[in-house]
Short mmCIF file of C-alpha atoms and ligand atoms in Angstrom, two decimals:
data_model
loop_
_atom_site.label_atom_id
_atom_site.label_comp_id
_atom_site.label_asym_id
_atom_site.label_seq_id
_atom_site.Cartn_x
_atom_site.Cartn_y
_atom_site.Cartn_z
CA MET A 6 15.59 -0.05 22.75
CA TYR A 7 18.77 -0.88 20.86
CA ALA A 8 21.94 0.87 19.83
CA MET A 9 22.78 1.35 16.18
CA ALA A 10 25.51 3.19 14.37
CA SER A 11 24.81 6.53 12.78
CA LEU A 12 24.32 6.44 9.03
CA TRP A 13 26.29 8.63 6.63
CA PHE A 14 25.41 9.21 2.98
CA GLU A 15 27.15 11.03 0.13
CA SER A 16 23.73 12.41 -0.75
CA ALA A 17 20.21 12.12 0.63
CA LEU A 18 16.79 13.44 -0.27
CA LEU A 19 15.65 15.62 2.64
CA PRO A 20 12.37 17.58 2.95
CA GLN A 21 14.15 20.71 1.69
CA GLY A 22 15.70 18.84 -1.24
CA TRP A 23 18.89 16.96 -2.03
CA ALA A 24 21.72 17.41 0.47
CA ARG A 25 25.37 16.33 0.41
CA GLU A 26 27.26 14.49 3.17
CA VAL A 27 24.28 13.69 5.32
CA ARG A 28 24.53 12.05 8.73
CA LEU A 29 21.46 10.52 10.38
CA VAL A 30 21.82 10.03 14.12
CA PRO A 31 19.36 7.42 15.38
CA ARG A 32 17.60 7.06 18.67
CA ASP A 33 15.02 4.43 19.61
CA GLY A 34 14.04 3.72 16.03
CA ARG A 35 13.68 7.38 15.09
CA ILE A 36 15.94 9.99 13.56
CA GLU A 37 17.23 12.05 16.45
CA ARG A 38 19.27 14.47 14.34
CA VAL A 39 20.01 15.18 10.68
CA GLU A 40 23.43 16.73 9.94
CA THR A 41 24.41 18.00 6.49
CA ARG A 42 27.87 18.82 5.15
CA ALA A 43 29.05 16.51 7.90
CA ALA A 44 32.16 14.34 7.82
CA PRO A 45 31.52 10.70 8.65
CA ALA A 46 32.50 9.78 12.19
CA ALA A 47 34.42 6.63 13.05
CA GLY A 48 31.92 3.78 13.23
CA ASP A 49 29.33 5.42 10.92
CA GLU A 50 27.85 3.08 8.35
CA ARG A 51 28.49 4.71 4.96
CA HIS A 52 26.44 4.57 1.79
CA ARG A 53 26.05 6.57 -1.40
CA VAL A 54 22.40 7.61 -1.88
CA ALA A 55 19.56 7.65 0.66
CA LEU A 56 15.84 8.09 0.19
CA PRO A 57 13.05 8.00 2.75
CA GLY A 58 11.08 4.74 2.75
CA LEU A 59 7.69 4.86 1.05
CA GLY A 60 4.36 3.81 2.48
CA ASN A 61 2.38 1.18 0.59
CA VAL A 62 -1.13 2.54 1.05
CA HIS A 63 -3.08 -0.46 -0.20
CA SER A 64 -2.27 -4.15 0.01
CA HIS A 65 -4.04 -7.48 0.24
CA ALA A 66 -0.87 -9.37 1.10
CA PHE A 67 -2.26 -12.92 0.82
CA GLN A 68 -3.14 -12.31 -2.85
CA ARG A 69 0.62 -12.61 -3.54
CA GLY A 70 0.00 -16.35 -3.67
CA LEU A 71 -2.35 -15.90 -6.60
CA ALA A 72 0.03 -13.80 -8.71
CA GLY A 73 0.41 -15.15 -12.23
CA LEU A 74 -2.37 -17.71 -11.89
CA THR A 75 -5.10 -15.54 -13.39
CA GLU A 76 -3.50 -14.69 -16.73
CA ARG A 77 -5.26 -17.37 -18.77
CA ARG A 78 -8.29 -16.24 -20.72
CA GLY A 79 -11.61 -17.90 -19.92
CA HIS A 80 -14.30 -18.80 -22.44
CA ASP A 81 -16.16 -15.53 -22.02
CA ALA A 82 -14.64 -12.08 -21.79
CA ASP A 83 -12.29 -11.92 -18.83
CA SER A 84 -12.68 -9.04 -16.39
CA PHE A 85 -12.17 -7.90 -12.85
CA TRP A 86 -15.23 -9.94 -11.93
CA THR A 87 -13.87 -13.24 -13.30
CA TRP A 88 -10.56 -12.51 -11.53
CA ARG A 89 -12.53 -12.01 -8.32
CA GLU A 90 -14.11 -15.46 -8.65
CA LEU A 91 -10.64 -17.05 -8.84
CA MET A 92 -9.49 -15.00 -5.86
CA TYR A 93 -12.51 -16.19 -3.87
CA ARG A 94 -11.70 -19.85 -4.68
CA PHE A 95 -8.16 -19.33 -3.39
CA VAL A 96 -9.44 -17.63 -0.23
CA GLU A 97 -11.77 -20.51 0.56
CA ARG A 98 -8.84 -22.81 1.29
CA LEU A 99 -6.54 -20.44 3.17
CA ASP A 100 -5.90 -21.26 6.86
CA PRO A 101 -4.39 -18.88 9.43
CA GLU A 102 -0.91 -20.38 9.21
CA GLN A 103 -0.95 -20.07 5.42
CA LEU A 104 -2.24 -16.50 5.59
CA GLU A 105 0.71 -15.59 7.81
CA ALA A 106 3.21 -17.34 5.51
CA LEU A 107 1.89 -15.63 2.36
CA THR A 108 1.71 -12.27 4.09
CA ALA A 109 5.29 -12.58 5.34
CA LEU A 110 6.63 -13.12 1.82
CA ALA A 111 4.66 -10.15 0.51
CA PHE A 112 6.10 -8.00 3.34
CA VAL A 113 9.66 -9.18 2.62
CA GLU A 114 9.20 -8.25 -1.03
CA MET A 115 7.77 -4.85 -0.09
CA LEU A 116 10.82 -4.08 2.06
CA GLU A 117 13.19 -5.20 -0.70
CA ALA A 118 11.26 -3.00 -3.13
CA GLY A 119 11.46 0.25 -1.13
CA PHE A 120 8.21 0.14 0.86
CA THR A 121 8.83 0.47 4.60
CA GLN A 122 5.22 0.60 5.82
CA ALA A 123 2.33 -1.57 4.63
CA GLY A 124 -1.29 -0.48 4.70
CA GLU A 125 -2.98 -3.86 4.94
CA PHE A 126 -6.62 -3.61 3.88
CA HIS A 127 -7.70 -6.58 5.92
CA TYR A 128 -11.08 -8.04 4.98
CA LEU A 129 -10.53 -11.75 5.63
CA HIS A 130 -11.81 -12.33 9.15
CA HIS A 131 -13.39 -15.75 9.60
CA ASP A 132 -12.63 -19.45 9.39
CA ARG A 133 -13.00 -21.37 6.14
CA ASP A 134 -16.63 -22.28 6.76
CA GLY A 135 -17.46 -18.67 7.57
CA SER A 136 -17.76 -19.16 11.31
CA PRO A 137 -16.01 -16.57 13.48
CA PHE A 138 -12.81 -17.56 15.26
CA ALA A 139 -12.94 -17.69 19.06
CA ASP A 140 -10.52 -14.75 18.96
CA PRO A 141 -12.01 -12.08 16.66
CA GLY A 142 -8.44 -10.86 16.05
CA GLU A 143 -7.12 -14.27 14.92
CA LEU A 144 -6.33 -13.29 11.33
CA ALA A 145 -5.43 -9.67 12.12
CA GLY A 146 -2.96 -11.18 14.60
CA ARG A 147 -1.46 -13.24 11.77
CA VAL A 148 -0.91 -10.09 9.69
CA VAL A 149 0.71 -8.43 12.70
CA ALA A 150 2.91 -11.48 13.31
CA ALA A 151 4.12 -11.33 9.70
CA ALA A 152 4.94 -7.64 10.14
CA VAL A 153 6.84 -8.25 13.38
CA ALA A 154 8.78 -11.16 11.89
CA THR A 155 9.80 -9.24 8.76
CA GLY A 156 10.30 -5.85 10.41
CA ILE A 157 7.98 -3.88 8.12
CA GLY A 158 5.92 -1.02 9.51
CA LEU A 159 2.20 -1.72 9.54
CA THR A 160 -0.99 0.26 9.40
CA ILE A 161 -3.63 -2.40 9.79
CA LEU A 162 -6.99 -1.53 8.27
CA PRO A 163 -9.65 -3.94 9.49
CA THR A 164 -12.36 -3.79 6.86
CA LEU A 165 -16.12 -3.98 7.16
CA TYR A 166 -17.72 -6.08 4.47
CA ALA A 167 -21.41 -6.54 5.25
CA HIS A 168 -23.27 -6.89 1.94
CA GLY A 169 -22.89 -8.29 -1.54
CA GLY A 170 -24.10 -5.24 -3.44
CA PHE A 171 -25.63 -1.76 -3.25
CA GLY A 172 -28.76 -1.27 -1.16
CA GLY A 173 -27.87 -3.90 1.44
CA ALA A 174 -27.96 -6.89 -0.96
CA PRO A 175 -27.20 -10.18 0.80
CA PRO A 176 -23.64 -11.46 0.46
CA ALA A 177 -22.76 -14.40 -1.81
CA PRO A 178 -21.72 -17.68 -0.13
CA ARG A 179 -18.17 -17.11 -1.36
CA GLN A 180 -17.97 -13.89 0.67
CA ARG A 181 -18.72 -15.66 3.97
CA ARG A 182 -15.20 -15.26 5.38
CA PHE A 183 -15.44 -11.47 5.03
CA ILE A 184 -18.90 -10.77 6.39
CA ASN A 185 -19.63 -8.91 9.66
CA ASP A 186 -22.26 -6.67 11.12
CA PRO A 187 -20.99 -3.46 12.74
CA GLU A 188 -21.08 -4.97 16.22
CA ARG A 189 -18.89 -7.94 15.41
CA PHE A 190 -16.69 -5.69 13.29
CA ALA A 191 -16.14 -3.45 16.33
CA SER A 192 -14.71 -6.42 18.22
CA ILE A 193 -12.30 -7.10 15.33
CA VAL A 194 -11.20 -3.46 15.35
CA GLU A 195 -10.58 -3.65 19.10
CA ALA A 196 -8.59 -6.87 18.77
CA SER A 197 -6.58 -5.38 15.87
CA ARG A 198 -5.87 -2.26 17.93
CA ARG A 199 -4.36 -4.39 20.68
CA ALA A 200 -2.45 -6.64 18.27
CA VAL A 201 -0.79 -3.88 16.27
CA GLN A 202 0.93 -2.56 19.38
CA ALA A 203 3.46 -5.36 18.84
CA VAL A 204 4.73 -3.46 15.77
CA THR A 205 7.14 -0.58 16.44
CA PHE A 206 5.21 2.58 15.51
CA GLY A 207 2.35 0.34 14.32
CA GLN A 208 -0.87 2.14 13.41
CA ILE A 209 -4.50 1.21 13.04
CA GLY A 210 -7.14 2.68 10.76
CA VAL A 211 -10.46 1.30 9.59
CA ALA A 212 -11.93 0.54 6.20
CA ALA A 213 -15.25 -0.01 4.55
CA HIS A 214 -14.69 -2.46 1.72
CA SER A 215 -16.65 -0.32 -0.74
CA LEU A 216 -20.03 1.35 -1.06
CA ARG A 217 -21.19 -1.96 -2.54
CA ALA A 218 -20.41 -3.73 0.73
CA VAL A 219 -21.85 -1.37 3.36
CA THR A 220 -25.08 0.54 3.82
CA PRO A 221 -24.93 4.26 4.70
CA GLU A 222 -25.59 3.36 8.37
CA GLU A 223 -22.80 0.80 8.34
CA LEU A 224 -20.42 3.32 6.77
CA ALA A 225 -21.24 5.74 9.58
CA ALA A 226 -20.43 3.00 12.09
CA VAL A 227 -17.03 2.47 10.44
CA VAL A 228 -16.30 6.20 10.65
CA ARG A 229 -17.16 6.22 14.37
CA LEU A 230 -14.76 3.32 14.98
CA ALA A 231 -11.88 5.21 13.34
CA ASP A 232 -11.33 7.08 16.59
CA GLY A 233 -9.13 9.70 14.92
CA GLY A 234 -7.30 7.20 12.71
CA VAL A 235 -7.37 6.93 8.94
CA ILE A 236 -10.37 5.66 6.95
CA HIS A 237 -9.99 3.77 3.69
CA LEU A 238 -12.36 2.38 1.08
CA HIS A 239 -12.30 1.04 -2.47
CA ILE A 240 -14.25 3.36 -4.75
CA ALA A 241 -15.09 3.76 -8.44
CA GLU A 242 -12.64 1.06 -9.51
CA GLN A 243 -14.96 -0.48 -12.07
CA LEU A 244 -17.54 1.03 -14.43
CA ARG A 245 -20.06 -1.64 -13.43
CA GLU A 246 -19.74 -0.45 -9.84
CA VAL A 247 -20.40 3.14 -10.93
CA GLU A 248 -23.48 2.07 -12.91
CA GLU A 249 -24.86 -0.03 -10.05
CA CYS A 250 -24.37 2.90 -7.68
CA ARG A 251 -26.32 5.18 -10.02
CA LEU A 252 -29.15 2.66 -10.15
CA TRP A 253 -29.17 2.53 -6.35
CA CYS A 254 -29.02 6.24 -5.50
CA GLY A 255 -28.90 8.24 -8.73
CA ALA A 256 -25.33 9.40 -8.14
CA SER A 257 -21.85 8.01 -8.77
CA PRO A 258 -19.95 6.50 -5.80
CA VAL A 259 -17.58 9.45 -5.40
CA ALA A 260 -20.40 12.00 -5.65
CA TRP A 261 -22.44 10.07 -3.09
CA LEU A 262 -19.49 9.76 -0.72
CA LEU A 263 -18.55 13.44 -0.87
CA ALA A 264 -22.17 14.41 -0.21
CA ASN A 265 -22.84 11.92 2.57
CA ALA A 266 -19.61 11.17 4.47
CA PRO A 267 -17.25 13.45 6.42
CA VAL A 268 -14.41 13.00 3.92
CA ASP A 269 -11.29 14.89 4.99
CA GLU A 270 -7.52 14.38 5.24
CA ARG A 271 -7.99 11.19 7.25
CA TRP A 272 -9.53 9.46 4.24
CA CYS A 273 -7.93 7.37 1.53
CA LEU A 274 -10.10 6.72 -1.53
CA VAL A 275 -8.59 3.66 -3.17
CA HIS A 276 -8.56 3.70 -7.01
CA ALA A 277 -11.19 6.41 -7.80
CA THR A 278 -10.40 5.40 -11.39
CA HIS A 279 -13.70 6.58 -12.82
CA ALA A 280 -14.04 9.88 -10.95
CA THR A 281 -15.21 12.81 -13.06
CA GLU A 282 -13.35 16.11 -13.29
CA GLY A 283 -15.75 17.71 -10.81
CA GLU A 284 -15.38 14.79 -8.41
CA LEU A 285 -11.59 15.04 -8.59
CA HIS A 286 -11.79 18.68 -7.55
CA GLY A 287 -14.11 17.65 -4.72
CA ILE A 288 -11.66 15.04 -3.42
CA ALA A 289 -8.75 17.49 -3.70
CA ALA A 290 -10.68 20.17 -1.79
CA ARG A 291 -11.27 17.72 1.06
CA ARG A 292 -7.49 16.99 1.21
CA ALA A 293 -8.15 13.23 1.05
CA VAL A 294 -5.57 10.93 -0.53
CA VAL A 295 -6.42 8.89 -3.62
CA GLY A 296 -4.71 5.52 -3.21
CA LEU A 297 -3.49 4.48 -6.64
CA CYS A 298 -2.39 0.94 -7.49
CA PRO A 299 -1.31 1.37 -11.12
CA VAL A 300 0.17 -2.09 -11.61
CA THR A 301 -2.91 -3.89 -10.27
CA GLU A 302 -5.26 -1.45 -12.02
CA ALA A 303 -3.52 -2.30 -15.30
CA ASN A 304 -3.55 -6.02 -14.52
CA LEU A 305 -7.26 -6.00 -13.74
CA GLY A 306 -8.19 -3.73 -16.62
CA ASP A 307 -9.76 -1.13 -14.34
CA GLY A 308 -9.08 1.91 -16.49
CA ILE A 309 -6.79 4.93 -16.34
CA PHE A 310 -6.96 7.31 -13.40
CA PRO A 311 -6.92 10.96 -14.60
CA ALA A 312 -3.82 11.72 -12.55
CA ALA A 313 -2.77 14.80 -14.51
CA ALA A 314 -6.12 16.48 -13.83
CA PHE A 315 -6.12 15.44 -10.18
CA LEU A 316 -2.58 16.64 -9.45
CA GLY A 317 -3.39 19.82 -11.37
CA ALA A 318 -6.24 20.38 -8.94
CA GLY A 319 -3.85 20.02 -6.02
CA GLY A 320 -4.90 16.43 -5.30
CA ARG A 321 -2.91 14.12 -3.06
CA ILE A 322 -1.95 10.62 -4.16
CA GLY A 323 -0.39 7.58 -2.52
CA PHE A 324 0.63 4.27 -4.08
CA GLY A 325 -0.32 0.72 -3.19
CA SER A 326 0.64 -2.72 -4.46
CA ASP A 327 -2.95 -3.98 -3.97
CA SER A 328 -3.09 -7.53 -5.45
CA ASN A 329 0.71 -7.79 -5.20
CA VAL A 330 0.92 -9.31 -8.68
CA ARG A 331 4.22 -7.39 -8.72
CA VAL A 332 5.76 -5.73 -5.68
CA ASP A 333 7.88 -2.78 -6.77
CA ALA A 334 7.51 0.83 -5.64
CA ALA A 335 9.34 2.22 -8.67
CA GLU A 336 7.15 0.22 -11.04
CA GLU A 337 3.98 1.62 -9.48
CA LEU A 338 5.22 5.18 -10.06
CA ARG A 339 6.41 4.41 -13.59
CA THR A 340 3.14 2.69 -14.53
CA LEU A 341 1.11 5.71 -13.45
CA GLU A 342 3.21 8.06 -15.57
CA TYR A 343 3.14 5.67 -18.54
CA SER A 344 -0.65 5.38 -18.34
CA GLN A 345 -0.84 9.16 -18.70
CA ARG A 346 1.67 9.20 -21.58
CA LEU A 347 -0.38 6.63 -23.46
CA ALA A 348 -3.65 8.42 -22.77
CA TYR A 349 -2.40 11.93 -23.67
CA ARG A 350 0.24 10.94 -26.24
CA ALA A 351 2.78 13.11 -24.43
CA ARG A 352 5.89 12.67 -22.26
CA ASN A 353 6.61 13.72 -18.68
CA VAL A 354 2.93 14.41 -18.12
CA LEU A 355 2.93 14.51 -14.31
CA ALA A 356 5.95 16.76 -13.76
CA ALA A 357 5.74 20.54 -13.61
CA PRO A 358 7.52 22.31 -16.52
CA GLY A 359 11.28 22.12 -16.16
CA THR A 360 11.26 19.56 -13.35
CA SER A 361 11.92 15.86 -12.90
CA THR A 362 9.06 13.39 -13.27
CA GLY A 363 10.71 10.95 -10.89
CA ARG A 364 11.06 13.58 -8.19
CA ARG A 365 7.45 14.67 -8.63
CA LEU A 366 6.14 11.11 -8.35
CA PHE A 367 8.41 10.21 -5.45
CA GLU A 368 7.51 13.22 -3.34
CA ALA A 369 3.81 12.75 -4.01
CA ALA A 370 4.10 9.08 -3.05
CA LEU A 371 6.01 9.93 0.12
CA ALA A 372 3.63 12.59 1.39
CA GLY A 373 0.43 10.85 0.32
CA GLY A 374 1.63 7.52 1.63
CA ARG A 375 2.45 8.85 5.06
CA GLN A 376 -0.80 10.79 5.31
CA ALA A 377 -2.90 7.80 4.28
CA LEU A 378 -1.08 5.46 6.67
CA GLY A 379 -1.47 7.77 9.65
CA TYR A 380 2.14 8.73 10.34
CA PRO A 381 1.81 11.12 13.27
CA GLY A 382 2.61 14.83 13.31
CA ALA A 383 5.59 16.24 11.46
CA ALA A 384 6.68 12.77 10.36
CA GLN A 385 3.56 12.66 8.26
CA THR A 386 4.96 14.28 5.16
CA ALA A 387 8.55 15.18 5.92
CA GLY A 388 10.59 12.03 5.26
CA LEU A 389 14.13 12.20 6.60
CA THR A 390 13.74 14.68 9.44
CA ALA A 391 14.35 14.77 13.17
CA GLY A 392 11.64 12.89 15.06
CA ALA A 393 10.49 10.78 12.12
CA PRO A 394 10.86 7.00 12.16
CA LEU A 395 14.25 5.99 10.74
CA ASP A 396 12.83 4.45 7.55
CA VAL A 397 15.57 4.70 4.93
CA VAL A 398 16.26 3.13 1.55
CA THR A 399 19.59 3.27 -0.28
CA LEU A 400 20.08 2.88 -4.02
CA ALA A 401 22.82 0.71 -5.52
CA ALA A 402 24.53 3.73 -7.10
CA ASP A 403 27.33 1.69 -8.68
CA ARG A 404 24.98 -0.28 -10.93
CA PRO A 405 25.07 0.55 -14.66
CA GLN A 406 21.61 2.18 -14.69
CA LEU A 407 22.69 4.70 -12.04
CA LEU A 408 26.28 5.45 -13.12
CA GLY A 409 27.02 9.14 -13.62
CA ARG A 410 23.64 10.17 -12.20
CA SER A 411 23.10 12.56 -9.33
CA GLU A 412 20.13 13.87 -7.40
CA ASP A 413 16.89 13.89 -9.42
CA GLN A 414 18.54 11.91 -12.23
CA LEU A 415 18.95 9.10 -9.71
CA LEU A 416 15.21 9.09 -9.04
CA ASP A 417 14.38 9.27 -12.75
CA SER A 418 16.78 6.42 -13.57
CA TRP A 419 15.66 4.23 -10.65
CA ILE A 420 12.00 4.66 -11.63
CA PHE A 421 12.21 4.57 -15.43
CA CYS A 422 15.16 2.30 -16.23
CA GLY A 423 15.42 0.17 -13.13
CA GLY A 424 13.16 -0.78 -10.28
CA ARG A 425 13.41 -3.01 -7.26
CA GLU A 426 16.74 -4.49 -8.39
CA LEU A 427 18.37 -1.10 -7.73
CA ILE A 428 17.47 -1.07 -4.03
CA ASP A 429 20.53 -1.80 -1.90
CA CYS A 430 19.78 -1.47 1.85
CA VAL A 431 16.63 -0.75 3.86
CA TRP A 432 16.21 0.28 7.46
CA ARG A 433 12.80 0.32 9.16
CA ALA A 434 12.40 1.96 12.56
CA GLY A 435 16.20 1.94 12.78
CA VAL A 436 16.59 -1.77 12.08
CA LYS A 437 18.48 -2.83 8.97
CA VAL A 438 16.24 -5.42 7.32
CA VAL A 439 17.59 -5.48 3.74
CA SER A 440 21.25 -5.62 2.65
CA GLY A 441 22.45 -5.96 -0.92
CA GLY A 442 18.80 -6.03 -2.04
CA ARG A 443 17.97 -9.10 0.03
CA HIS A 444 15.89 -9.32 3.21
CA ARG A 445 17.76 -10.78 6.17
CA ASP A 446 15.24 -13.66 6.55
CA ARG A 447 14.30 -14.24 2.90
CA THR A 448 15.40 -17.87 2.90
CA ALA A 449 13.27 -18.85 5.90
CA VAL A 450 10.27 -16.79 4.79
CA GLU A 451 10.44 -18.31 1.30
CA ALA A 452 10.54 -21.83 2.76
CA ARG A 453 7.40 -21.17 4.80
CA TYR A 454 5.72 -19.62 1.80
CA ALA A 455 6.58 -22.62 -0.36
CA HIS A 456 5.16 -25.01 2.22
CA ALA A 457 1.91 -23.03 2.43
CA LEU A 458 1.55 -22.62 -1.32
CA ARG A 459 2.12 -26.30 -2.09
CA ALA A 460 -0.77 -27.17 0.22
CA LEU A 461 -3.00 -24.41 -1.19
CA LEU A 462 -2.48 -25.33 -4.82
CA ALA A 463 -2.51 -29.10 -4.33
ZN1 ZN B 512 -7.92 -3.59 -2.99
#
């Protein structure tokens, strides 16, 4: 495909732990060989500290354009549901060109923030008046185009949204751009499957928006369309959703799902904020990933996910930037830990005794992210290893927050006293897309974004 220099690092986080003097030899976008205690060869690109790139398990990239515009209190109590009304109003105006421009900026920011693969939970399918596009993959194609242009890895998750509430309630007019029956949804999945082939190592999964938005029969249709790929859905994000589910079927959403769907390691349950202790054990036993979006969950006032109990039960977690109100991998990890500290009035809640919290969070995010985004085979959980995509992030180790740190202290300091500003370079599928913390095409992508946003907010 292309030739690139080998990469050499003073230290790197490998599956077996931190290693010194690490050389990554690339081939066709993957890591062909990992050498440790290796001298740099002439022509090697040299850096201080390397980490594997993280997957972003849950994003609605276009919502980046709405960030900061929903922080003014309304006349009644503000909630997730009033936020959703504002989001719908924004969506009503968005055209395909604008969707691509907003998505591209979100993807640039993800790469700069340490995410090398985006899981785009894609539920916007139709034209502004709700009529289907001639090409059912029109908007999925725009998401793919943004991924190709920015170089981010993509797991596209075309999403079935069929109803406006439990029990097959009709959708609201404002949901018209999302709505499909299983047959039309199948054509969108097919079109997305073809489109995502333009992304190096691109993946496709499927999603049901939530148990509010599909009937049991429609959920079964989504599962059939997965064809071995991953399956995502929003679940138990809001208490009102849990209550409405109980009214519909007498059980909570997670309990219903575990009893009625073939949940296994292909599944990603997004949020699961209000899962009970028993439900958490049930999810863990099925080896499904819970997709946590701590920054968005805090912004929307969802509640606190009982992460300590879930990890204690052997549960698997991944992290997503969801509404993209902020795009920062480190901040997602930090916010989860801080939510637990506030809830339990304790420190270092998620680490095992005697170990680093940053390391614990990072490794959970890496493994859960890759599982939920459908990385194939050994690459799924291993990070920097032979055969895996060459998705690498370096830290700016000479910055004040990282001075004098090594190994796990680097992770702890990046996550708890820094964030995206400490990312130096990023490679995705062997292509260097970020240098000095800045994406190679940021200027052009920002200009397109600005043009789109001016029209949207006019
Ligand atoms: Zn979401």
